[in-house]
Structures are given as structure tokens and as C-alpha cells.
Short mmCIF file of the C-alpha atoms (twelve columns), coordinates in Angstrom:
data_MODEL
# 
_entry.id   MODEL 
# 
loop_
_atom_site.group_PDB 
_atom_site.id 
_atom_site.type_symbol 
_atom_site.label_atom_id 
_atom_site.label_alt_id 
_atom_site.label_comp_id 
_atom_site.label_asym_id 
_atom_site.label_seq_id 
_atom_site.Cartn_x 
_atom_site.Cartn_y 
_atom_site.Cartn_z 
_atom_site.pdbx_PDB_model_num 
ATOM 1  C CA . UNK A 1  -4.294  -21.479 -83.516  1 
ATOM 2  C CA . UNK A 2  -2.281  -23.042 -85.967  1 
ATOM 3  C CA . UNK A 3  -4.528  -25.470 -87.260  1 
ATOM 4  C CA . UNK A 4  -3.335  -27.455 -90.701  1 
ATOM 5  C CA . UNK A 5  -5.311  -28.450 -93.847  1 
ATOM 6  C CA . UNK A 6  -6.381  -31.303 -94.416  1 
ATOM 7  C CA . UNK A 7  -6.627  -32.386 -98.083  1 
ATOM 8  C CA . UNK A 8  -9.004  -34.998 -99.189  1 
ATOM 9  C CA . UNK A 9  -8.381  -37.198 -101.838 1 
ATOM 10 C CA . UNK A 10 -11.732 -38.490 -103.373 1 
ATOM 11 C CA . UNK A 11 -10.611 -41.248 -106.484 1 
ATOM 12 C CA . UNK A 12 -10.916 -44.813 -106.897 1 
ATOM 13 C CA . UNK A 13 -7.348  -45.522 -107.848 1 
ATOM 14 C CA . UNK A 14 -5.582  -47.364 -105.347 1 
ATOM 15 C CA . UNK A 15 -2.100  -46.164 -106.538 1 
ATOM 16 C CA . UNK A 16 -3.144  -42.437 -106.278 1 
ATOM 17 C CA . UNK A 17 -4.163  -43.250 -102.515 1 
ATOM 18 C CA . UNK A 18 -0.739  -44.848 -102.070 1 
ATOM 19 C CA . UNK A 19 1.665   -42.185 -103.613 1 
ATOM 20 C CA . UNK A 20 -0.529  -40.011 -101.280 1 
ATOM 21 C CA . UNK A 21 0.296   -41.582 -98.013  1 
ATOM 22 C CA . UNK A 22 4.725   -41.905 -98.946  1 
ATOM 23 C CA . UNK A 23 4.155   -38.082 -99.978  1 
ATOM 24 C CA . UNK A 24 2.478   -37.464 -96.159  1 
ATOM 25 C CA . UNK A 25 5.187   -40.175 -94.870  1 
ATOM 26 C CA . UNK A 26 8.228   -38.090 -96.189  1 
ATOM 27 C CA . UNK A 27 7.357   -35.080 -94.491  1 
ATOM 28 C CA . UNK A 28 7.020   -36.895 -91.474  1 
ATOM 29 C CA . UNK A 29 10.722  -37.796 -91.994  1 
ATOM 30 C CA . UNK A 30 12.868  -35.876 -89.322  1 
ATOM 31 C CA . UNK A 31 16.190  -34.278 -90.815  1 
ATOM 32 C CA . UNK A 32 19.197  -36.722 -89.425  1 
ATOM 33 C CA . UNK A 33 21.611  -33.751 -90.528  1 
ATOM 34 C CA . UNK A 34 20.901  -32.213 -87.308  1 
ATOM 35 C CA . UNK A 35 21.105  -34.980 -84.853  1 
ATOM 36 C CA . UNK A 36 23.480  -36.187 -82.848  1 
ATOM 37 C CA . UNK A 37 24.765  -39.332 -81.568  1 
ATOM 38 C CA . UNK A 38 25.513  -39.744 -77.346  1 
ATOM 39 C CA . UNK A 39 28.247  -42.485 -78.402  1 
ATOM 40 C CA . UNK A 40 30.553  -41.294 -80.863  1 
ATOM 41 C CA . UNK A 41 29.203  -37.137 -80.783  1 
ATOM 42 C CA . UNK A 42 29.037  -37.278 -84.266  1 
ATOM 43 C CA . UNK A 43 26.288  -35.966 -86.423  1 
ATOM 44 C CA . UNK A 44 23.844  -38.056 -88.848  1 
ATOM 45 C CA . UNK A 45 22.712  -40.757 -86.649  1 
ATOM 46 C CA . UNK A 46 20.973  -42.036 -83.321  1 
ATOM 47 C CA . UNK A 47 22.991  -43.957 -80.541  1 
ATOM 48 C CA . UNK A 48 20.725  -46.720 -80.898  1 
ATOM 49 C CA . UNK A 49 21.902  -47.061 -84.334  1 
ATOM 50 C CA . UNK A 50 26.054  -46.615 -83.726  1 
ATOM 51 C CA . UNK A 51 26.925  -49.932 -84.334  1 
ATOM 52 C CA . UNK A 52 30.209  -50.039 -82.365  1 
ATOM 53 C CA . UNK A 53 30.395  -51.429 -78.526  1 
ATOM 54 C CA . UNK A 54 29.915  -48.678 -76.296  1 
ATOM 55 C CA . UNK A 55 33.355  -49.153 -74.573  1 
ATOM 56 C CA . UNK A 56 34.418  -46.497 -71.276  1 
ATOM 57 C CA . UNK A 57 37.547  -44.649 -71.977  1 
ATOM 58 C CA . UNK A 58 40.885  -45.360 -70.111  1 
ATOM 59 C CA . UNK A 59 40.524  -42.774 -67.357  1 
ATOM 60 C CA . UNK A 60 37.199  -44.007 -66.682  1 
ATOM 61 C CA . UNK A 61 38.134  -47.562 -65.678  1 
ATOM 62 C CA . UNK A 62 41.289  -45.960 -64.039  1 
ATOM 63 C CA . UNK A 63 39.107  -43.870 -61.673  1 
ATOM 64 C CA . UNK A 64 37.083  -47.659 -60.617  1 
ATOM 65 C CA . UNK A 65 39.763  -49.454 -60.111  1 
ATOM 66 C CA . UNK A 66 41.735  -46.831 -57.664  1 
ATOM 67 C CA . UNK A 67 38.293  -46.372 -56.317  1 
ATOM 68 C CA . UNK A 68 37.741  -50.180 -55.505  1 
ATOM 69 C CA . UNK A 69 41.131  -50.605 -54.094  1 
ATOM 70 C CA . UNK A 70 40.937  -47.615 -52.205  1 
ATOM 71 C CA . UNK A 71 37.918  -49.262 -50.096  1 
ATOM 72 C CA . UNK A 72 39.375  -52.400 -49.897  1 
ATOM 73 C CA . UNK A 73 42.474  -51.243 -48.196  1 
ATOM 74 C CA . UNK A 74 40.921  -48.126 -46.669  1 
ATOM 75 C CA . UNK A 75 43.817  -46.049 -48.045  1 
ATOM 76 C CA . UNK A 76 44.194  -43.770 -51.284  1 
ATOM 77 C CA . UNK A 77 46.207  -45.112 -53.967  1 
ATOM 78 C CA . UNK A 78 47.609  -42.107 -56.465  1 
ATOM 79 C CA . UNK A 79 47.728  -42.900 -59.936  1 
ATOM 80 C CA . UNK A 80 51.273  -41.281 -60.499  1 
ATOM 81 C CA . UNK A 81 52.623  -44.327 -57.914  1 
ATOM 82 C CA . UNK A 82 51.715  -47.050 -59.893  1 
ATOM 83 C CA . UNK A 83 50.917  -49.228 -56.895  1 
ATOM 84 C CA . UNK A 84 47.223  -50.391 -57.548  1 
ATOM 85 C CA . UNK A 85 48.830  -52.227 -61.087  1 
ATOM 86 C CA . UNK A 86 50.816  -54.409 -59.046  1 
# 
């Protein structure tokens, strides 16, 4: 059921053992082509490694802020009137 080689490496050169292991560690190596980042949706990296400030967009901060005044004043405040910037 699938089960892999494993090759043994019997020599008493320490560099042979070595060039062994980065050979093993490169396949190990996942292909970044194919991922993609949660922050900026582009290709090629993790979001853990974006190195920009994850910052909200616009609407997002809108949508809080007409939300927050809505239950302090118990009424809704429409973007379109402007009132909630005031």
C-alpha cells in the first residue's frame, strides 16, 4: 500500500552523508508556485510571510461604524445621508 524505499547509505565520508540529507531535504520542499496568500490573494507566498499590515478595506470600517452608531442611537443611519460623519 504505497510503501517507499528506503535507500541506505553505508560510507564513512561525512560529506556524502550530508549531500544525502539536502538531496532528501529538497524534495521535502513544497512548490510555493501553487500557494496562495489570504492577505493580498496573490500567488508565491504564505500570509504569515506578506510583509504588509493587514489593513480592512473602506467598506469594512464603514459597515462598524454605521453599525456602532446605529446601537447607540437605536436608529439606522444610511450611508447615502452622510449623517454618522458628522
Amino acid at each position: 500500500m504505497g510503501s517507499k524505499k528506503k535507500n541506505v547509505v553505508v560510507t564513512s565520508d561525512p560529506l556524502a552523508l550530508i549531500a544525502e540529507k539536502t538531496n532528501k531535504d529538497d524534495e521535502k520542499k513544497k512548490d510555493m508556485s501553487r500557494v496562495k496568500c489570504y492577505n493580498c490573494k496573490k500567488e508565491g507566498h504564505f500570509a504569515k510571510d506578506y510583509k504588509k499590515a493587514k489593513v480592512k478595506d473602506y467598506k469594512y470600517y464603514k459597515t462598524k461604524i454605521l453599525l456602532a452608531k446605529k446601537d447607540k442611537d437605536e436608529q439606522v443611519l444610511l450611508a447615502e445621508d452622510q449623517a454618522w460623519m458628522e
